[in-house]
Amino acid sequence: MVTVALPDTWVYALRLPHDPRAARVARMTVRAALLTHGMGGVLDDVELLTSELVTNAYRHTTGPASLRLTALSDGRLRVGVWDSHPHIPAPFGGPPRDRVPPAPPGAESGRGLLLVERCADSWGGWPLGGDLLGRGAGKLLWFEVGGIRNQ
């Protein structure tokens, strides 16, 4: 008899209200999931980048957001954040990928997406939905760690 071991894959999904505490809830969820699954080696980067994407969703929309953590069978971790705004910012747009300009000295914001560009192994974004009137269902921004770094 042959025993087949399933790959160590899992998915967690969390719906986040439009609330300034959403980024903290997302960080706590990421921490709990990664530590439970023995992925502490990527915890700091994933926690930081997740917090940045959820914060942007809160700052640039008026609706809820969703967080999805997916452990892939090859050891990569994919994190996706959905929000209701259709704009896909650099560096998440399609090829050729725009680079994120550095924030001006002394700026209090504007570094989050630069962190994604520098810390994630890969990333992307997709517009979601749409109807005959041109209304979309927002976007999904994602990043992965544990793979080959974008050049």
PDB file of C-alpha atoms in Angstrom:
ATOM      1  CA  MET A   1       0.000   0.000   0.000  1.00  0.00           C
ATOM      2  CA  VAL A   2       1.296   3.457  -0.925  1.00  0.00           C
ATOM      3  CA  THR A   3       0.721   6.418   1.365  1.00  0.00           C
ATOM      4  CA  VAL A   4       0.342   9.751  -0.333  1.00  0.00           C
ATOM      5  CA  ALA A   5       1.333  12.808   1.679  1.00  0.00           C
ATOM      6  CA  LEU A   6      -0.539  15.915   0.740  1.00  0.00           C
ATOM      7  CA  PRO A   7       1.598  19.017   0.241  1.00  0.00           C
ATOM      8  CA  ASP A   8       1.618  21.463   3.127  1.00  0.00           C
ATOM      9  CA  THR A   9      -0.827  23.879   1.576  1.00  0.00           C
ATOM     10  CA  TRP A  10      -3.392  25.950   3.382  1.00  0.00           C
ATOM     11  CA  VAL A  11      -5.508  29.066   2.944  1.00  0.00           C
ATOM     12  CA  TYR A  12      -6.781  31.628   5.424  1.00  0.00           C
ATOM     13  CA  ALA A  13      -9.188  34.390   4.451  1.00  0.00           C
ATOM     14  CA  LEU A  14     -10.274  37.348   6.520  1.00  0.00           C
ATOM     15  CA  ARG A  15     -12.826  40.057   5.748  1.00  0.00           C
ATOM     16  CA  LEU A  16     -11.759  43.416   7.176  1.00  0.00           C
ATOM     17  CA  PRO A  17     -14.135  46.296   7.835  1.00  0.00           C
ATOM     18  CA  HIS A  18     -13.238  49.842   6.865  1.00  0.00           C
ATOM     19  CA  ASP A  19     -11.654  50.547  10.219  1.00  0.00           C
ATOM     20  CA  PRO A  20      -8.303  52.084  11.211  1.00  0.00           C
ATOM     21  CA  ARG A  21      -7.600  48.962  13.299  1.00  0.00           C
ATOM     22  CA  ALA A  22      -7.817  46.658  10.263  1.00  0.00           C
ATOM     23  CA  ALA A  23      -4.052  46.662   9.644  1.00  0.00           C
ATOM     24  CA  ARG A  24      -3.395  45.545  13.219  1.00  0.00           C
ATOM     25  CA  VAL A  25      -5.963  42.751  12.937  1.00  0.00           C
ATOM     26  CA  ALA A  26      -4.340  41.676   9.657  1.00  0.00           C
ATOM     27  CA  ARG A  27      -0.864  41.628  11.269  1.00  0.00           C
ATOM     28  CA  MET A  28      -2.137  39.538  14.192  1.00  0.00           C
ATOM     29  CA  THR A  29      -3.777  37.093  11.783  1.00  0.00           C
ATOM     30  CA  VAL A  30      -0.608  36.788   9.693  1.00  0.00           C
ATOM     31  CA  ARG A  31       1.494  36.233  12.806  1.00  0.00           C
ATOM     32  CA  ALA A  32      -0.809  33.519  14.166  1.00  0.00           C
ATOM     33  CA  ALA A  33      -1.064  31.676  10.834  1.00  0.00           C
ATOM     34  CA  LEU A  34       2.648  31.760   9.994  1.00  0.00           C
ATOM     35  CA  LEU A  35       3.834  30.754  13.457  1.00  0.00           C
ATOM     36  CA  THR A  36       1.291  27.928  13.573  1.00  0.00           C
ATOM     37  CA  HIS A  37       2.570  26.593  10.257  1.00  0.00           C
ATOM     38  CA  GLY A  38       6.273  26.949  11.058  1.00  0.00           C
ATOM     39  CA  MET A  39       6.885  29.841   8.679  1.00  0.00           C
ATOM     40  CA  GLY A  40       8.472  32.208  11.185  1.00  0.00           C
ATOM     41  CA  GLY A  41      11.392  32.835   8.818  1.00  0.00           C
ATOM     42  CA  VAL A  42       9.250  35.035   6.567  1.00  0.00           C
ATOM     43  CA  LEU A  43       7.085  36.506   9.321  1.00  0.00           C
ATOM     44  CA  ASP A  44       8.638  39.975   9.569  1.00  0.00           C
ATOM     45  CA  ASP A  45       8.472  40.679   5.822  1.00  0.00           C
ATOM     46  CA  VAL A  46       4.972  39.256   5.408  1.00  0.00           C
ATOM     47  CA  GLU A  47       3.647  41.109   8.432  1.00  0.00           C
ATOM     48  CA  LEU A  48       5.122  44.410   7.208  1.00  0.00           C
ATOM     49  CA  LEU A  49       3.951  44.083   3.607  1.00  0.00           C
ATOM     50  CA  THR A  50       0.478  42.898   4.615  1.00  0.00           C
ATOM     51  CA  SER A  51       0.158  45.862   6.940  1.00  0.00           C
ATOM     52  CA  GLU A  52       1.128  48.242   4.138  1.00  0.00           C
ATOM     53  CA  LEU A  53      -1.424  46.840   1.680  1.00  0.00           C
ATOM     54  CA  VAL A  54      -4.249  46.781   4.236  1.00  0.00           C
ATOM     55  CA  THR A  55      -3.399  50.315   5.351  1.00  0.00           C
ATOM     56  CA  ASN A  56      -3.553  51.502   1.738  1.00  0.00           C
ATOM     57  CA  ALA A  57      -6.922  49.789   1.317  1.00  0.00           C
ATOM     58  CA  TYR A  58      -8.205  51.664   4.358  1.00  0.00           C
ATOM     59  CA  ARG A  59      -6.717  55.021   3.320  1.00  0.00           C
ATOM     60  CA  HIS A  60      -7.798  54.953  -0.323  1.00  0.00           C
ATOM     61  CA  THR A  61     -11.271  53.370  -0.146  1.00  0.00           C
ATOM     62  CA  THR A  62     -14.435  53.765   1.864  1.00  0.00           C
ATOM     63  CA  GLY A  63     -15.411  50.103   1.926  1.00  0.00           C
ATOM     64  CA  PRO A  64     -14.200  46.823   3.376  1.00  0.00           C
ATOM     65  CA  ALA A  65     -11.125  44.862   2.378  1.00  0.00           C
ATOM     66  CA  SER A  66     -10.222  41.186   2.386  1.00  0.00           C
ATOM     67  CA  LEU A  67      -6.983  39.405   3.221  1.00  0.00           C
ATOM     68  CA  ARG A  68      -6.063  35.973   1.875  1.00  0.00           C
ATOM     69  CA  LEU A  69      -2.981  33.971   2.869  1.00  0.00           C
ATOM     70  CA  THR A  70      -2.149  30.981   0.682  1.00  0.00           C
ATOM     71  CA  ALA A  71       0.694  28.546   1.299  1.00  0.00           C
ATOM     72  CA  LEU A  72       1.602  27.008  -2.044  1.00  0.00           C
ATOM     73  CA  SER A  73       2.935  23.479  -2.441  1.00  0.00           C
ATOM     74  CA  ASP A  74       6.421  24.651  -3.461  1.00  0.00           C
ATOM     75  CA  GLY A  75       6.995  26.546  -0.206  1.00  0.00           C
ATOM     76  CA  ARG A  76       5.938  29.987  -1.443  1.00  0.00           C
ATOM     77  CA  LEU A  77       3.463  32.090   0.481  1.00  0.00           C
ATOM     78  CA  ARG A  78       1.057  34.314  -1.444  1.00  0.00           C
ATOM     79  CA  VAL A  79      -0.733  37.179   0.273  1.00  0.00           C
ATOM     80  CA  GLY A  80      -3.603  38.929  -1.463  1.00  0.00           C
ATOM     81  CA  VAL A  81      -5.476  42.047  -0.390  1.00  0.00           C
ATOM     82  CA  TRP A  82      -8.723  42.979  -2.105  1.00  0.00           C
ATOM     83  CA  ASP A  83     -10.316  46.396  -1.886  1.00  0.00           C
ATOM     84  CA  SER A  84     -13.095  48.203  -3.726  1.00  0.00           C
ATOM     85  CA  HIS A  85     -10.980  50.809  -5.531  1.00  0.00           C
ATOM     86  CA  PRO A  86     -10.147  49.876  -9.160  1.00  0.00           C
ATOM     87  CA  HIS A  87      -6.798  51.713  -9.468  1.00  0.00           C
ATOM     88  CA  ILE A  88      -3.764  49.408  -9.552  1.00  0.00           C
ATOM     89  CA  PRO A  89      -0.711  51.355  -8.334  1.00  0.00           C
ATOM     90  CA  ALA A  90       2.929  50.862  -9.268  1.00  0.00           C
ATOM     91  CA  PRO A  91       4.596  48.393  -8.942  1.00  0.00           C
ATOM     92  CA  PHE A  92       1.537  46.133  -9.272  1.00  0.00           C
ATOM     93  CA  GLY A  93       0.533  47.093 -12.804  1.00  0.00           C
ATOM     94  CA  GLY A  94       1.189  44.986 -15.868  1.00  0.00           C
ATOM     95  CA  PRO A  95       4.487  44.779 -17.713  1.00  0.00           C
ATOM     96  CA  PRO A  96       6.521  46.787 -18.088  1.00  0.00           C
ATOM     97  CA  ARG A  97       6.136  47.305 -14.384  1.00  0.00           C
ATOM     98  CA  ASP A  98       6.327  50.875 -13.209  1.00  0.00           C
ATOM     99  CA  ARG A  99       8.822  51.445 -10.453  1.00  0.00           C
ATOM    100  CA  VAL A 100       7.758  53.201  -7.315  1.00  0.00           C
ATOM    101  CA  PRO A 101       9.421  56.595  -6.967  1.00  0.00           C
ATOM    102  CA  PRO A 102      11.104  57.183  -3.611  1.00  0.00           C
ATOM    103  CA  ALA A 103       9.204  59.305  -1.108  1.00  0.00           C
ATOM    104  CA  PRO A 104      10.532  62.837  -0.664  1.00  0.00           C
ATOM    105  CA  PRO A 105      12.790  63.368   2.350  1.00  0.00           C
ATOM    106  CA  GLY A 106      10.738  64.092   5.429  1.00  0.00           C
ATOM    107  CA  ALA A 107       7.510  62.680   3.962  1.00  0.00           C
ATOM    108  CA  GLU A 108       5.314  60.885   6.481  1.00  0.00           C
ATOM    109  CA  SER A 109       3.959  58.396   3.947  1.00  0.00           C
ATOM    110  CA  GLY A 110       4.689  57.007   0.516  1.00  0.00           C
ATOM    111  CA  ARG A 111       7.091  54.167   1.309  1.00  0.00           C
ATOM    112  CA  GLY A 112       4.750  51.185   1.587  1.00  0.00           C
ATOM    113  CA  LEU A 113       4.692  50.116  -2.048  1.00  0.00           C
ATOM    114  CA  LEU A 114       8.439  50.680  -2.311  1.00  0.00           C
ATOM    115  CA  LEU A 115       8.792  48.168   0.531  1.00  0.00           C
ATOM    116  CA  VAL A 116       6.747  45.639  -1.459  1.00  0.00           C
ATOM    117  CA  GLU A 117       8.994  46.189  -4.458  1.00  0.00           C
ATOM    118  CA  ARG A 118      12.109  45.635  -2.358  1.00  0.00           C
ATOM    119  CA  CYS A 119      11.008  42.868   0.028  1.00  0.00           C
ATOM    120  CA  ALA A 120       8.655  40.611  -1.954  1.00  0.00           C
ATOM    121  CA  ASP A 121       9.902  37.952  -4.350  1.00  0.00           C
ATOM    122  CA  SER A 122       7.076  38.615  -6.790  1.00  0.00           C
ATOM    123  CA  TRP A 123       3.925  40.735  -6.872  1.00  0.00           C
ATOM    124  CA  GLY A 124       1.070  41.765  -9.092  1.00  0.00           C
ATOM    125  CA  GLY A 125      -2.401  43.196  -9.290  1.00  0.00           C
ATOM    126  CA  TRP A 126      -5.647  42.429 -11.080  1.00  0.00           C
ATOM    127  CA  PRO A 127      -8.728  44.523 -11.672  1.00  0.00           C
ATOM    128  CA  LEU A 128     -11.804  42.569 -10.637  1.00  0.00           C
ATOM    129  CA  GLY A 129     -15.232  42.347 -12.126  1.00  0.00           C
ATOM    130  CA  GLY A 130     -16.906  44.931 -14.202  1.00  0.00           C
ATOM    131  CA  ASP A 131     -20.261  45.404 -15.789  1.00  0.00           C
ATOM    132  CA  LEU A 132     -21.704  46.964 -18.917  1.00  0.00           C
ATOM    133  CA  LEU A 133     -21.569  50.409 -17.307  1.00  0.00           C
ATOM    134  CA  GLY A 134     -17.829  50.174 -16.665  1.00  0.00           C
ATOM    135  CA  ARG A 135     -18.131  49.702 -12.904  1.00  0.00           C
ATOM    136  CA  GLY A 136     -15.606  47.317 -11.443  1.00  0.00           C
ATOM    137  CA  ALA A 137     -15.492  45.266  -8.287  1.00  0.00           C
ATOM    138  CA  GLY A 138     -12.184  46.712  -7.148  1.00  0.00           C
ATOM    139  CA  LYS A 139      -8.786  45.090  -7.357  1.00  0.00           C
ATOM    140  CA  LEU A 140      -6.638  42.407  -5.865  1.00  0.00           C
ATOM    141  CA  LEU A 141      -3.017  43.220  -5.043  1.00  0.00           C
ATOM    142  CA  TRP A 142      -0.796  40.292  -4.152  1.00  0.00           C
ATOM    143  CA  PHE A 143       2.781  39.472  -3.278  1.00  0.00           C
ATOM    144  CA  GLU A 144       4.741  36.286  -2.728  1.00  0.00           C
ATOM    145  CA  VAL A 145       7.712  35.379  -0.608  1.00  0.00           C
ATOM    146  CA  GLY A 146       9.799  32.254  -0.923  1.00  0.00           C
ATOM    147  CA  GLY A 147      10.244  32.339  -4.702  1.00  0.00           C
ATOM    148  CA  ILE A 148      12.610  33.950  -7.194  1.00  0.00           C
ATOM    149  CA  ARG A 149      12.941  37.711  -6.732  1.00  0.00           C
ATOM    150  CA  ASN A 150      11.698  40.015  -9.512  1.00  0.00           C
ATOM    151  CA  GLN A 151      14.424  41.824 -11.395  1.00  0.00           C
TER     152      GLN A 151
END
